Coordinates of C-alpha atoms in Angstrom, one line a residue:
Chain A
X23 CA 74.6 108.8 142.8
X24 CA 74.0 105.4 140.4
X25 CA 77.1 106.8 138.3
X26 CA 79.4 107.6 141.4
X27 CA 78.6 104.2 142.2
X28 CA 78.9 102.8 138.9
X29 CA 82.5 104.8 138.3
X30 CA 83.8 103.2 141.8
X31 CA 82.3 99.6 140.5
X32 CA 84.7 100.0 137.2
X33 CA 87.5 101.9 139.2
X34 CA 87.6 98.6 141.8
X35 CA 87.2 96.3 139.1
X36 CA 90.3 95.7 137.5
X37 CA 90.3 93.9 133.9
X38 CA 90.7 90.6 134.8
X39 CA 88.3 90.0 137.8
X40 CA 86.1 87.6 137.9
X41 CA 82.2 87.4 137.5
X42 CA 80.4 84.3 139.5
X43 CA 77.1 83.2 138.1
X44 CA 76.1 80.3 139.4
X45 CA 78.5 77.5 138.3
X46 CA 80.1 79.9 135.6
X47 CA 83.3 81.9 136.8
X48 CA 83.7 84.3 133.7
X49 CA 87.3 86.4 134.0
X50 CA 89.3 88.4 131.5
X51 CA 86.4 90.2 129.7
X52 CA 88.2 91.9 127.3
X53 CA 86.8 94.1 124.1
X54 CA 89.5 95.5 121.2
X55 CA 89.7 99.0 120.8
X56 CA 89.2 99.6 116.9
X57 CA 90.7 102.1 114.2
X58 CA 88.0 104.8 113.3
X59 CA 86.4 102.9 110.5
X60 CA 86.4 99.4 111.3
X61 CA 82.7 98.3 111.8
X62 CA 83.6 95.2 113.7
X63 CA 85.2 94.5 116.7
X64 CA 86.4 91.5 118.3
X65 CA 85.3 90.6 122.5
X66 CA 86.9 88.2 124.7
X67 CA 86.5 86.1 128.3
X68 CA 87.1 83.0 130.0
X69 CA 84.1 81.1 131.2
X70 CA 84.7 78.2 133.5
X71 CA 81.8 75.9 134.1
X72 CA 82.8 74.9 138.2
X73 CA 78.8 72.6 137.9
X74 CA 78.1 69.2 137.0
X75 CA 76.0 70.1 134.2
X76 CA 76.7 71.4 130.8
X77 CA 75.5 74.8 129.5
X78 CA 75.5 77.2 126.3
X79 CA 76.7 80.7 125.7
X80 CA 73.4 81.4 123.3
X81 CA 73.6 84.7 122.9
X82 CA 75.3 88.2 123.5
X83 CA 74.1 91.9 123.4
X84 CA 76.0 94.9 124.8
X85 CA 74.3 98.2 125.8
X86 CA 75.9 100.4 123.2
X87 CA 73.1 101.7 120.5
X88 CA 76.2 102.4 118.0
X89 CA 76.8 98.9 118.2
X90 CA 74.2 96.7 115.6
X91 CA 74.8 93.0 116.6
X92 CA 76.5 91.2 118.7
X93 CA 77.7 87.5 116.7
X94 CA 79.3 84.0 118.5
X95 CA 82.4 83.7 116.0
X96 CA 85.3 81.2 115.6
X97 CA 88.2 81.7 113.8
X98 CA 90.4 79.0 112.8
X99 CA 93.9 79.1 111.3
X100 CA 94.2 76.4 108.4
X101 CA 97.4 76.3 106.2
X102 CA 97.8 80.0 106.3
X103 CA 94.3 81.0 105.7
X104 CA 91.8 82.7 108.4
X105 CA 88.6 81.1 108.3
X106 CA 85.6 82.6 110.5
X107 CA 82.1 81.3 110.6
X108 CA 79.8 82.1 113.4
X109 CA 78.7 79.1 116.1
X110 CA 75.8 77.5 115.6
X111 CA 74.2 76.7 118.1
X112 CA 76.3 78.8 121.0
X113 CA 79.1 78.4 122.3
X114 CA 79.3 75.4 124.6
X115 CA 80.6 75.0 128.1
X116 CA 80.6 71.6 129.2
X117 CA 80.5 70.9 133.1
X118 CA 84.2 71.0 134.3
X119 CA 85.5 72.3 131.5
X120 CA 87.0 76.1 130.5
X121 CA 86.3 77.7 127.6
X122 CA 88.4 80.9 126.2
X123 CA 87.3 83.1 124.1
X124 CA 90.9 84.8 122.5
X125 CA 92.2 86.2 119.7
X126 CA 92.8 83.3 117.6
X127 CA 89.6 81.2 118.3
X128 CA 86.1 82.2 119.7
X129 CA 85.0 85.1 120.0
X130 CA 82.6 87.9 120.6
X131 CA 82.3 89.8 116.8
X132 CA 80.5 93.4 117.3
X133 CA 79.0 94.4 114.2
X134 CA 77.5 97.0 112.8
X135 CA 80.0 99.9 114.5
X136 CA 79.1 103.3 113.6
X137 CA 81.6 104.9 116.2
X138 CA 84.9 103.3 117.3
X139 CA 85.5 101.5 120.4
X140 CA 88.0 103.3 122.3
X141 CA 90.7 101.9 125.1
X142 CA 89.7 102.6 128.5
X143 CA 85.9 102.9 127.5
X144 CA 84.1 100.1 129.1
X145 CA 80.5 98.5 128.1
X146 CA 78.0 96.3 129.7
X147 CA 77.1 93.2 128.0
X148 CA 74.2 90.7 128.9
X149 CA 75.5 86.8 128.4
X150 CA 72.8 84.7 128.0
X151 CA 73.6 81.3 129.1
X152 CA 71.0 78.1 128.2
X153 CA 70.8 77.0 131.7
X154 CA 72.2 79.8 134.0
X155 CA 70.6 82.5 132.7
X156 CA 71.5 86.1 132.1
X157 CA 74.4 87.7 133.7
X158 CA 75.4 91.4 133.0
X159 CA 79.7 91.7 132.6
X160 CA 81.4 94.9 132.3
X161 CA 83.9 94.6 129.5
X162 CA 86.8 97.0 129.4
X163 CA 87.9 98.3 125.9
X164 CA 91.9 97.3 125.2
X165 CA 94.5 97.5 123.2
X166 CA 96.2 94.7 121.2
X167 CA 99.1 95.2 123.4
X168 CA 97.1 95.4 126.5
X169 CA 95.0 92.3 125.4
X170 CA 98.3 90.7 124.9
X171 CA 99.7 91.4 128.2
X172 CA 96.6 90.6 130.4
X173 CA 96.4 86.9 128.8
X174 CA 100.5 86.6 129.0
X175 CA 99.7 87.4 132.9
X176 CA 96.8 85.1 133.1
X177 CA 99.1 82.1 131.6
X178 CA 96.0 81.3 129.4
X179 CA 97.9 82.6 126.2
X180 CA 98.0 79.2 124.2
X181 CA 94.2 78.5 124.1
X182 CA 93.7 81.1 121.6
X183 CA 96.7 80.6 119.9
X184 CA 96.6 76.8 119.1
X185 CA 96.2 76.9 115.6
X186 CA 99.0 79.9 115.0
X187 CA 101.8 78.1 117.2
X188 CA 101.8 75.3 114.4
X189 CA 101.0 77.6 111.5
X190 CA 104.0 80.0 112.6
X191 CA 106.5 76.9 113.4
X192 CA 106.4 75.6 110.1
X193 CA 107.0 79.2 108.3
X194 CA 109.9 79.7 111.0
X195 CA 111.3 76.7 109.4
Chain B
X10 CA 123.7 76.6 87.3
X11 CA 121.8 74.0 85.8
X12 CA 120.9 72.9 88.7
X13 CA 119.7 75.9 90.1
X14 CA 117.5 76.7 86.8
X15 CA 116.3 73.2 87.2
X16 CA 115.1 73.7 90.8
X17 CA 113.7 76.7 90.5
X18 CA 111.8 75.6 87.4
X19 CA 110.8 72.8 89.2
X20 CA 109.6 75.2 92.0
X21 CA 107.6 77.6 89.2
X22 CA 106.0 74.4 88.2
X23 CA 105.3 73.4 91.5
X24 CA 103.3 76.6 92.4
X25 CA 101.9 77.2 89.0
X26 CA 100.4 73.7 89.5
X27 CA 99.2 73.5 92.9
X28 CA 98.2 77.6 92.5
X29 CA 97.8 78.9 96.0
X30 CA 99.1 81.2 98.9
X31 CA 99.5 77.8 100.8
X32 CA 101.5 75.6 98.1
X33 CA 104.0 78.7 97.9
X34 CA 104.1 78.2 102.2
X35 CA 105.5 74.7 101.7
X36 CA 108.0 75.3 98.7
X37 CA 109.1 78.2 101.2
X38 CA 109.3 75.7 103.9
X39 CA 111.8 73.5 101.7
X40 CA 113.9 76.4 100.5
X41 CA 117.2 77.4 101.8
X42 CA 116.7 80.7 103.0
X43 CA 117.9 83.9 100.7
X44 CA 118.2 81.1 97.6
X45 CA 114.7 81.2 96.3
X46 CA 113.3 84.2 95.1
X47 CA 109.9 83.4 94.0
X48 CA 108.5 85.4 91.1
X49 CA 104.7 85.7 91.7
X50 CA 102.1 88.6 91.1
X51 CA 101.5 90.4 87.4
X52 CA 101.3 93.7 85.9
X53 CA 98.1 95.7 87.7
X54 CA 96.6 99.2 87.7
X55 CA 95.1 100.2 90.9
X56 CA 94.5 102.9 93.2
X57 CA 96.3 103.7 97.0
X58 CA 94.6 105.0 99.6
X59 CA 94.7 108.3 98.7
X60 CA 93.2 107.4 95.1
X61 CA 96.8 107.7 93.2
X62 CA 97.4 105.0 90.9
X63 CA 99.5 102.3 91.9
X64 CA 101.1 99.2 89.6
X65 CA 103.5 97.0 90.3
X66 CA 106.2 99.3 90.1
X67 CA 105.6 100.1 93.9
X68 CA 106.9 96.7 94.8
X69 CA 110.2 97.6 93.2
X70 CA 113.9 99.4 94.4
X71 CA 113.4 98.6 97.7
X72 CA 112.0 95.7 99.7
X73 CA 108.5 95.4 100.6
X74 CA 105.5 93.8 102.7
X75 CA 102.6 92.5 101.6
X76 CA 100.1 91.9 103.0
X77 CA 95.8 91.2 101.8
X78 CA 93.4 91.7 103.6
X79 CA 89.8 94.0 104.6
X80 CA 88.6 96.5 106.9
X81 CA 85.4 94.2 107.7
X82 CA 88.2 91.8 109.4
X83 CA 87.7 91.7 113.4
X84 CA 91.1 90.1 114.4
X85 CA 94.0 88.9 111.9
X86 CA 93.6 92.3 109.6
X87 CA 93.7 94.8 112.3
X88 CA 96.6 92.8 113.9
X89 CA 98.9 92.5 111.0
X90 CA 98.7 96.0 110.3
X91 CA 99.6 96.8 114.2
X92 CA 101.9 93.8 114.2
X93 CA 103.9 95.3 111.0
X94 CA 104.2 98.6 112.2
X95 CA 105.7 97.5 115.5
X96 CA 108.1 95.2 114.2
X97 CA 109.5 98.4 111.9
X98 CA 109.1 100.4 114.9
X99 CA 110.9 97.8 116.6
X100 CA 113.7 97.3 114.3
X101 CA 114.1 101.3 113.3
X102 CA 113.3 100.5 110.1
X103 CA 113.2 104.5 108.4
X104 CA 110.4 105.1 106.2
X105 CA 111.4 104.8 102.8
X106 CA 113.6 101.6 103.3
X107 CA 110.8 99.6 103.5
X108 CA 107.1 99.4 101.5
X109 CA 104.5 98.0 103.3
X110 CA 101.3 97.3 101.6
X111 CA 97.2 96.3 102.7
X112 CA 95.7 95.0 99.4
X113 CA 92.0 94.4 100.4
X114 CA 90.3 91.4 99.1
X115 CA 86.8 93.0 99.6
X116 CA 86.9 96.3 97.3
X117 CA 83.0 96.5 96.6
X118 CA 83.3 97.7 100.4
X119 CA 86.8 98.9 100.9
X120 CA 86.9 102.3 99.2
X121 CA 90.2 104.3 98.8
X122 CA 88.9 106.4 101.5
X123 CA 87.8 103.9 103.4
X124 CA 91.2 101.9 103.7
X125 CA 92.8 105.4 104.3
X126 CA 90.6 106.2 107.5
X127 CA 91.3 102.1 108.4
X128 CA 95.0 102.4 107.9
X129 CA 96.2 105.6 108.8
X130 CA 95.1 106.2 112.6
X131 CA 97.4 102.6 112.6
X132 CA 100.6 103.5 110.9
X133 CA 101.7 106.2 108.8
X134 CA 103.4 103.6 106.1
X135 CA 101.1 101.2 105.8
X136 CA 99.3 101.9 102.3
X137 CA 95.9 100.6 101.4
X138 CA 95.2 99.0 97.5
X139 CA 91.8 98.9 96.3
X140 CA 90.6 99.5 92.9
X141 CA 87.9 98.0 90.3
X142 CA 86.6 95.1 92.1
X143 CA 87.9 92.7 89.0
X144 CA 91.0 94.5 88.9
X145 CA 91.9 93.8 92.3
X146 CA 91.3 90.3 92.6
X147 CA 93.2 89.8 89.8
X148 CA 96.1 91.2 91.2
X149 CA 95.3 88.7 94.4
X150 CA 95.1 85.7 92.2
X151 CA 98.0 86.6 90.3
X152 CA 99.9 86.1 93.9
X153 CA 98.1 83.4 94.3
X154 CA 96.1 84.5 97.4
X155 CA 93.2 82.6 98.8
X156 CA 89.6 84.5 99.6
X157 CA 86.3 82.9 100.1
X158 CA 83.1 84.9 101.0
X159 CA 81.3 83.9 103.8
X160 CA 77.5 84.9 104.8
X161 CA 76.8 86.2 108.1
X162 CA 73.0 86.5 107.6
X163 CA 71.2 89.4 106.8
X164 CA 72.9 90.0 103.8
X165 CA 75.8 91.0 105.6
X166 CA 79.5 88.6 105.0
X167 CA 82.8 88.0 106.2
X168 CA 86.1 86.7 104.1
X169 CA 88.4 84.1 105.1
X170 CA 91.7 85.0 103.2
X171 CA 95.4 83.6 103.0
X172 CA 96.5 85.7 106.4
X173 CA 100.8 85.5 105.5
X174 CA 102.5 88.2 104.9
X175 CA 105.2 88.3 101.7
X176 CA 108.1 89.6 102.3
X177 CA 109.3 90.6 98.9
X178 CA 113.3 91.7 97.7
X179 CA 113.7 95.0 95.9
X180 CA 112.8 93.0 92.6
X181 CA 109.0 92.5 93.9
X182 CA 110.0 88.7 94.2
X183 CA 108.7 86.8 97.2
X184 CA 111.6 85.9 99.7
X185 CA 110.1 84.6 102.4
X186 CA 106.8 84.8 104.3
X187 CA 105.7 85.7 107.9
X188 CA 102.8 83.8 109.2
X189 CA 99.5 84.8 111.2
X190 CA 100.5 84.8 114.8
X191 CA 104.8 84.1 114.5
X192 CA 106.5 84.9 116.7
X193 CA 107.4 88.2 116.6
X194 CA 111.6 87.7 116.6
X195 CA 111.2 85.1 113.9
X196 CA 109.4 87.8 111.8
X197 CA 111.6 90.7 112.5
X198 CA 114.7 88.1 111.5
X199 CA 113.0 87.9 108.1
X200 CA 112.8 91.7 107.3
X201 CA 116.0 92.3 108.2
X202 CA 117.4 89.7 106.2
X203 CA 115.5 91.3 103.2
X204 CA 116.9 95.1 104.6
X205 CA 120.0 93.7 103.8

Protein backbone atom coordinates (compact mmCIF):
# COMPACT_ATOMS: atom_id res chain seq x y z
CA UNK A 1 0.00 0.00 0.00
CA UNK A 2 3.08 2.65 1.10
CA UNK A 3 4.60 1.86 -2.53
CA UNK A 4 1.16 2.34 -4.42
CA UNK A 5 1.14 5.41 -2.69
CA UNK A 6 4.65 6.28 -3.01
CA UNK A 7 4.53 5.37 -7.06
CA UNK A 8 1.27 7.74 -7.43
CA UNK A 9 3.39 10.58 -5.20
CA UNK A 10 6.34 10.38 -8.09
CA UNK A 11 3.79 9.71 -11.00
CA UNK A 12 1.84 13.24 -9.80
CA UNK A 13 4.97 14.82 -9.19
CA UNK A 14 6.36 16.03 -12.23
CA UNK A 15 10.24 17.18 -12.15
CA UNK A 16 9.95 20.56 -11.56
CA UNK A 17 7.33 20.96 -8.74
CA UNK A 18 7.92 22.58 -5.94
CA UNK A 19 8.67 21.59 -2.28
CA UNK A 20 7.45 24.29 0.60
CA UNK A 21 9.29 24.17 3.78
CA UNK A 22 8.68 26.83 5.72
CA UNK A 23 10.13 29.96 4.08
CA UNK A 24 12.14 27.73 1.52
CA UNK A 25 10.27 26.96 -1.93
CA UNK A 26 12.81 24.35 -3.38
CA UNK A 27 11.87 23.38 -7.33
CA UNK A 28 13.72 21.68 -10.10
CA UNK A 29 15.37 18.89 -8.03
CA UNK A 30 17.31 17.35 -10.58
CA UNK A 31 20.12 14.36 -10.23
CA UNK A 32 22.44 13.41 -13.61
CA UNK A 33 22.11 10.08 -14.79
CA UNK A 34 25.84 8.77 -14.99
CA UNK A 35 27.93 6.39 -17.37
CA UNK A 36 28.47 2.87 -15.75
CA UNK A 37 31.75 3.75 -14.01
CA UNK A 38 31.58 7.19 -12.96
CA UNK A 39 31.69 7.28 -9.04
CA UNK A 40 30.32 10.71 -8.85
CA UNK A 41 27.39 12.34 -9.83
CA UNK A 42 26.27 15.82 -9.94
CA UNK A 43 22.47 16.98 -8.14
CA UNK A 44 20.58 20.08 -8.71
CA UNK A 45 17.56 22.49 -7.20
CA UNK A 46 16.39 25.95 -6.75
CA UNK A 47 15.82 27.03 -3.26
CA UNK A 48 14.12 30.31 -2.67
CA UNK A 49 14.24 31.72 0.75
CA UNK A 50 10.36 33.66 0.63
CA UNK A 51 11.36 34.59 5.04
CA UNK A 52 13.01 37.42 6.50
CA UNK A 53 15.74 35.52 7.85
CA UNK A 54 18.74 34.03 6.36
CA UNK A 55 19.43 30.20 6.46
CA UNK A 56 22.14 27.41 5.32
CA UNK A 57 21.97 24.38 3.20
CA UNK A 58 24.42 22.38 5.81
CA UNK A 59 24.13 19.27 4.68
CA UNK A 60 22.73 16.53 2.25
CA UNK A 61 22.23 12.69 2.39
CA UNK A 62 20.19 10.61 -0.07
CA UNK A 63 18.63 7.18 0.79
CA UNK A 64 20.69 5.12 -1.61
CA UNK A 65 23.29 2.73 0.31
CA UNK A 66 25.32 2.52 -3.15
CA UNK A 67 25.81 6.05 -2.81
CA UNK A 68 28.93 6.95 -0.06
CA UNK A 69 28.59 10.73 0.55
CA UNK A 70 26.79 13.31 -0.34
CA UNK A 71 29.32 16.79 -0.77
CA UNK A 72 28.14 20.87 -1.08
CA UNK A 73 30.40 21.67 -4.28
CA UNK A 74 31.06 24.79 -6.49
CA UNK A 75 32.42 24.81 -9.57
CA UNK A 76 33.78 27.83 -11.13
CA UNK A 77 34.95 28.57 -14.73
CA UNK A 78 38.27 30.70 -14.61
CA UNK A 79 40.17 31.32 -17.94
CA UNK A 80 39.29 27.96 -19.31
CA UNK A 81 40.03 25.97 -16.32
CA UNK A 82 37.23 24.10 -14.01
CA UNK A 83 37.92 24.64 -10.56
CA UNK A 84 35.70 22.71 -7.80
CA UNK A 85 36.15 22.97 -4.16
CA UNK A 86 33.39 21.93 -1.73
CA UNK A 87 31.49 24.91 0.42
CA UNK A 88 32.52 25.48 3.54
CA UNK A 89 30.33 26.19 5.66
CA UNK A 90 26.96 25.30 3.46
CA UNK A 91 25.53 26.71 1.11
CA UNK A 92 23.84 29.93 2.03
CA UNK A 93 20.36 31.25 1.34
CA UNK A 94 19.95 34.67 2.42
CA UNK A 95 16.29 35.94 3.19
CA UNK A 96 14.77 37.07 -0.20
CA UNK A 97 17.11 35.79 -2.20
CA UNK A 98 17.32 32.45 -4.69
CA UNK A 99 19.87 30.24 -4.89
CA UNK A 100 20.43 27.67 -7.92
CA UNK A 101 22.12 24.90 -7.81
CA UNK A 102 23.08 24.04 -11.83
CA UNK A 103 25.47 22.65 -13.85
CA UNK A 104 28.01 25.25 -13.94
CA UNK A 105 28.05 26.47 -10.26
CA UNK A 106 26.72 24.75 -6.90
CA UNK A 107 25.96 21.69 -6.66
CA UNK A 108 25.07 18.49 -5.01
CA UNK A 109 28.44 15.99 -5.72
CA UNK A 110 27.37 12.19 -4.93
CA UNK A 111 30.38 10.28 -4.19
CA UNK A 112 31.30 7.13 -3.66
CA UNK A 113 28.95 5.38 -6.61
CA UNK A 114 29.21 1.79 -6.75
CA UNK A 115 26.18 1.43 -9.23
CA UNK A 116 25.09 4.06 -11.84
CA UNK A 117 22.40 6.45 -11.43
CA UNK A 118 19.99 5.81 -14.09
CA UNK A 119 17.31 8.33 -15.86
CA UNK A 120 13.91 7.94 -14.64
CA UNK A 121 15.13 6.40 -11.26
CA UNK A 122 14.31 8.78 -8.57
CA UNK A 123 15.90 9.07 -4.92
CA UNK A 124 14.93 10.73 -1.71
CA UNK A 125 17.26 13.10 -0.18
CA UNK A 126 17.09 14.73 3.29
CA UNK A 127 18.20 18.76 3.06
CA UNK A 128 19.21 19.88 6.17
CA UNK A 129 18.80 23.53 6.43
CA UNK A 130 20.51 25.62 9.69
CA UNK A 131 17.26 27.13 10.60
CA UNK A 132 14.34 25.23 8.89
CA UNK A 133 15.26 22.09 9.48
CA UNK A 134 15.10 18.80 7.60
CA UNK A 135 12.94 18.47 4.57
CA UNK A 136 12.87 15.06 2.53
CA UNK A 137 12.86 15.93 -1.69
CA UNK A 138 12.40 13.43 -4.21
CA UNK A 139 15.01 13.98 -6.91
CA UNK A 140 14.31 12.48 -10.34
CA UNK A 141 17.44 11.02 -12.19
CA UNK A 142 17.97 13.03 -15.83
CA UNK A 143 19.68 13.21 -18.61
CA UNK A 144 22.00 16.05 -19.75
CA UNK A 145 19.50 16.78 -22.39
CA UNK A 146 16.64 16.46 -20.06
CA UNK A 147 18.46 18.68 -17.39
CA UNK A 148 19.03 21.06 -20.15
CA UNK A 149 15.49 21.28 -21.28
CA UNK A 150 13.78 21.58 -17.83
CA UNK A 151 16.03 24.68 -16.82
CA UNK A 152 15.58 26.24 -20.61
CA UNK A 153 11.71 25.83 -19.61
CA UNK A 154 12.23 27.21 -16.19
CA UNK A 155 14.05 30.51 -17.69
CA UNK A 156 16.58 29.93 -14.83
CA UNK A 157 19.37 28.74 -17.44
CA UNK A 158 21.96 31.71 -16.88
CA UNK A 159 22.49 31.29 -13.14
CA UNK A 160 24.44 28.28 -13.69
CA UNK A 161 26.01 29.29 -16.64
CA UNK A 162 27.53 32.74 -15.65
CA UNK A 163 30.97 31.96 -15.71
CA UNK A 164 30.68 29.90 -19.30
CA UNK A 165 28.68 32.71 -21.13
CA UNK A 166 31.95 34.86 -20.80
CA UNK A 167 34.39 31.99 -21.07
CA UNK A 168 32.64 30.85 -24.43
CA UNK A 169 32.28 34.60 -25.85
CA UNK A 170 35.70 35.30 -25.85
CA UNK A 171 36.72 31.77 -27.60
CA UNK A 172 33.79 32.50 -30.14
CA UNK A 173 35.78 35.51 -30.85
CA UNK B 1 56.42 35.60 -45.69
CA UNK B 2 58.51 37.25 -43.32
CA UNK B 3 55.99 38.54 -41.79
CA UNK B 4 54.12 35.51 -41.26
CA UNK B 5 57.39 33.61 -39.86
CA UNK B 6 57.76 36.65 -37.67
CA UNK B 7 54.25 36.44 -36.22
CA UNK B 8 54.04 33.19 -35.75
CA UNK B 9 57.50 33.17 -33.99
CA UNK B 10 56.29 35.79 -32.09
CA UNK B 11 53.21 33.63 -31.19
CA UNK B 12 55.62 30.32 -30.32
CA UNK B 13 57.34 32.71 -28.11
CA UNK B 14 54.46 34.00 -26.65
CA UNK B 15 53.09 30.52 -25.54
CA UNK B 16 56.41 29.05 -24.80
CA UNK B 17 56.68 31.99 -22.39
CA UNK B 18 53.53 32.37 -20.73
CA UNK B 19 53.27 28.18 -20.93
CA UNK B 20 49.53 27.35 -20.37
CA UNK B 21 46.25 26.03 -21.84
CA UNK B 22 44.98 29.66 -21.08
CA UNK B 23 47.87 31.92 -22.73
CA UNK B 24 47.24 29.65 -26.03
CA UNK B 25 43.11 30.90 -25.42
CA UNK B 26 44.15 34.45 -25.87
CA UNK B 27 46.81 34.10 -28.78
CA UNK B 28 43.71 32.16 -30.27
CA UNK B 29 41.48 34.97 -29.43
CA UNK B 30 43.93 37.39 -31.53
CA UNK B 31 44.37 35.08 -34.48
CA UNK B 32 42.55 35.28 -37.71
CA UNK B 33 40.77 32.25 -38.03
CA UNK B 34 42.32 29.26 -40.32
CA UNK B 35 45.84 31.44 -40.29
CA UNK B 36 47.41 30.15 -37.12
CA UNK B 37 48.12 26.73 -36.74
CA UNK B 38 49.68 26.34 -33.45
CA UNK B 39 52.26 23.57 -33.00
CA UNK B 40 51.89 22.25 -29.37
CA UNK B 41 52.13 18.66 -27.73
CA UNK B 42 55.45 16.18 -28.17
CA UNK B 43 56.31 12.76 -29.09
CA UNK B 44 54.47 10.25 -26.32
CA UNK B 45 53.93 6.52 -25.84
CA UNK B 46 50.73 5.65 -24.27
CA UNK B 47 47.95 3.30 -24.04
CA UNK B 48 43.93 3.67 -25.52
CA UNK B 49 41.27 2.39 -23.84
CA UNK B 50 41.52 -0.82 -24.94
CA UNK B 51 45.38 -1.05 -23.77
CA UNK B 52 46.85 -0.57 -27.54
CA UNK B 53 49.53 1.85 -27.74
CA UNK B 54 48.95 5.16 -28.83
CA UNK B 55 51.64 8.14 -29.89
CA UNK B 56 51.21 11.02 -31.42
CA UNK B 57 50.68 9.55 -34.65
CA UNK B 58 46.89 9.32 -33.80
CA UNK B 59 46.57 13.00 -34.06
CA UNK B 60 47.69 12.82 -37.64
CA UNK B 61 45.86 12.37 -41.45
CA UNK B 62 42.78 13.53 -40.36
CA UNK B 63 41.58 16.21 -37.93
CA UNK B 64 41.02 15.67 -34.39
CA UNK B 65 39.50 16.61 -30.85
CA UNK B 66 41.12 16.77 -27.88
CA UNK B 67 40.01 16.94 -25.15
CA UNK B 68 41.73 16.10 -21.05
CA UNK B 69 40.06 15.27 -18.58
CA UNK B 70 38.94 12.25 -15.70
CA UNK B 71 36.30 9.92 -14.87
CA UNK B 72 36.19 11.30 -11.09
CA UNK B 73 34.84 14.59 -12.90
CA UNK B 74 30.96 15.18 -11.88
CA UNK B 75 30.02 17.90 -14.58
CA UNK B 76 32.42 19.40 -17.37
CA UNK B 77 34.01 15.71 -18.18
CA UNK B 78 30.87 13.80 -18.62
CA UNK B 79 29.51 16.76 -20.64
CA UNK B 80 32.23 17.28 -23.05
CA UNK B 81 32.27 13.83 -23.98
CA UNK B 82 28.19 13.94 -24.49
CA UNK B 83 28.61 17.47 -25.92
CA UNK B 84 31.22 16.10 -28.59
CA UNK B 85 29.44 13.24 -29.60
CA UNK B 86 26.23 15.25 -30.35
CA UNK B 87 27.83 17.89 -32.18
CA UNK B 88 29.34 14.86 -34.70
CA UNK B 89 26.03 13.40 -34.45
CA UNK B 90 24.73 16.65 -35.24
CA UNK B 91 26.82 17.55 -38.03
CA UNK B 92 27.03 13.75 -39.68
CA UNK B 93 30.31 13.68 -39.08
CA UNK B 94 31.21 9.67 -40.31
CA UNK B 95 33.50 7.94 -38.03
CA UNK B 96 36.83 7.96 -39.37
CA UNK B 97 36.78 11.66 -40.58
CA UNK B 98 37.21 12.78 -37.38
CA UNK B 99 39.50 11.60 -34.04
CA UNK B 100 38.17 12.51 -30.96
CA UNK B 101 40.32 11.93 -27.92
CA UNK B 102 39.73 11.89 -23.59
CA UNK B 103 43.30 12.11 -22.22
CA UNK B 104 42.74 11.85 -18.47
CA UNK B 105 44.76 13.94 -16.21
CA UNK B 106 44.27 11.54 -13.25
CA UNK B 107 45.91 7.99 -14.52
CA UNK B 108 46.80 6.60 -10.94
CA UNK B 109 42.85 6.15 -11.03
CA UNK B 110 41.88 6.15 -14.62
CA UNK B 111 42.85 2.71 -15.88
CA UNK B 112 42.57 1.69 -19.63
CA UNK B 113 39.67 -0.24 -18.54
CA UNK B 114 38.35 2.13 -16.56
CA UNK B 115 38.22 4.96 -19.26
CA UNK B 116 36.78 2.26 -21.67
CA UNK B 117 33.69 1.40 -19.29
CA UNK B 118 33.54 5.59 -18.79
CA UNK B 119 33.64 6.29 -22.49
CA UNK B 120 32.08 3.75 -24.32
CA UNK B 121 28.30 3.46 -22.91
CA UNK B 122 28.84 7.54 -24.14
CA UNK B 123 30.09 7.33 -27.67
CA UNK B 124 31.52 4.76 -29.80
CA UNK B 125 34.47 7.26 -31.03
CA UNK B 126 35.48 8.86 -28.23
CA UNK B 127 38.86 7.16 -27.20
CA UNK B 128 40.31 7.17 -23.69
CA UNK B 129 44.45 7.92 -23.15
CA UNK B 130 45.97 6.79 -19.99
CA UNK B 131 49.24 5.37 -19.46
CA UNK B 132 52.28 5.54 -16.86
CA UNK B 133 51.26 8.27 -14.57
CA UNK B 134 54.57 10.35 -15.61
CA UNK B 135 54.13 9.52 -19.09
CA UNK B 136 50.86 10.98 -19.26
CA UNK B 137 51.28 14.16 -17.73
CA UNK B 138 53.90 14.78 -19.76
CA UNK B 139 52.04 14.54 -22.76
CA UNK B 140 49.50 17.16 -20.89
CA UNK B 141 52.24 19.54 -20.15
CA UNK B 142 53.68 19.29 -23.45
CA UNK B 143 50.06 20.87 -24.60
CA UNK B 144 50.33 22.95 -22.10
CA UNK B 145 47.29 21.79 -20.13
CA UNK B 146 46.56 22.99 -16.62
CA UNK B 147 45.69 20.35 -13.62
CA UNK B 148 45.71 20.90 -9.93
CA UNK B 149 44.73 18.29 -7.36
CA UNK B 150 42.40 19.21 -5.00
CA UNK B 151 41.54 17.30 -1.48
CA UNK B 152 38.12 16.38 -0.73
CA UNK B 153 38.80 14.92 2.72
CA UNK B 154 39.24 11.58 3.61
CA UNK B 155 41.84 10.95 1.45
CA UNK B 156 39.66 11.18 -1.40
CA UNK B 157 40.47 14.37 -4.32
CA UNK B 158 39.11 16.11 -7.21
CA UNK B 159 41.16 17.96 -10.25
CA UNK B 160 40.49 21.22 -11.59
CA UNK B 161 41.83 21.05 -15.27
CA UNK B 162 42.00 23.35 -18.40
CA UNK B 163 38.22 22.31 -19.63
CA UNK B 164 38.74 23.56 -23.80
CA UNK B 165 38.75 21.42 -26.21
CA UNK B 166 41.55 21.56 -29.18
CA UNK B 167 40.48 21.31 -32.26
CA UNK B 168 43.57 20.11 -34.09
CA UNK B 169 44.14 19.99 -38.39
CA UNK B 170 45.27 16.78 -39.85
CA UNK B 171 48.97 17.81 -38.96
CA UNK B 172 48.09 17.38 -35.01
CA UNK B 173 48.40 21.32 -34.93
CA UNK B 174 45.99 23.24 -32.77
CA UNK B 175 43.50 25.33 -34.93
CA UNK B 176 41.22 26.61 -32.80
CA UNK B 177 39.61 25.76 -29.49
CA UNK B 178 35.95 25.14 -28.14
CA UNK B 179 35.31 26.36 -24.69
CA UNK B 180 33.46 24.74 -21.57
CA UNK B 181 29.80 25.67 -22.04
CA UNK B 182 29.93 27.47 -25.97
CA UNK B 183 27.44 27.61 -27.54
CA UNK B 184 26.86 24.66 -29.31
CA UNK B 185 26.62 26.33 -33.23
CA UNK B 186 29.79 28.22 -32.45
CA UNK B 187 31.49 24.91 -31.78
CA UNK B 188 30.04 22.92 -34.52
CA UNK B 189 31.27 26.02 -36.91
CA UNK B 190 34.76 25.23 -35.65
CA UNK B 191 34.80 21.44 -36.59
CA UNK B 192 33.54 21.92 -39.74
CA UNK B 193 35.94 24.47 -40.68
CA UNK B 194 38.69 21.99 -39.69
CA UNK B 195 36.47 19.00 -41.81
CA UNK B 196 37.28 21.07 -44.49
Amino acid sequence: MTRIFALLLVTVCPAYADIAHGDLQISLPMLRDTPPTAPVAGGFMTIANMGDADDVLTTATIDADFVGEVQLHKMEMEDGVMKMSEVEGGIAVPAGETVYLQPGGLHLMLMGLSEPLTAGEAYEMTLTFAEAGDVVVEFPVLTLGEIRATLEEAGTMDHGMKGHGEDATQTGN
Amino acid sequence: MTRTRTILFALGVAILALGAGVALRQVMEARTPSVVATDLGAPFELVDHDGNEITEAAFEGRPSLLFFGFTHCPEVCPTTVYDMETWLLDLDVGEGEIGAYFVSVDPERDTPQFLKDYLEPQSDRIIGITGEPEKVWDMARSWRVYWQKRPLGEGDYTLDHYASIFVLDPEGRVVDLIGYGEDPESAKAKIADVLG
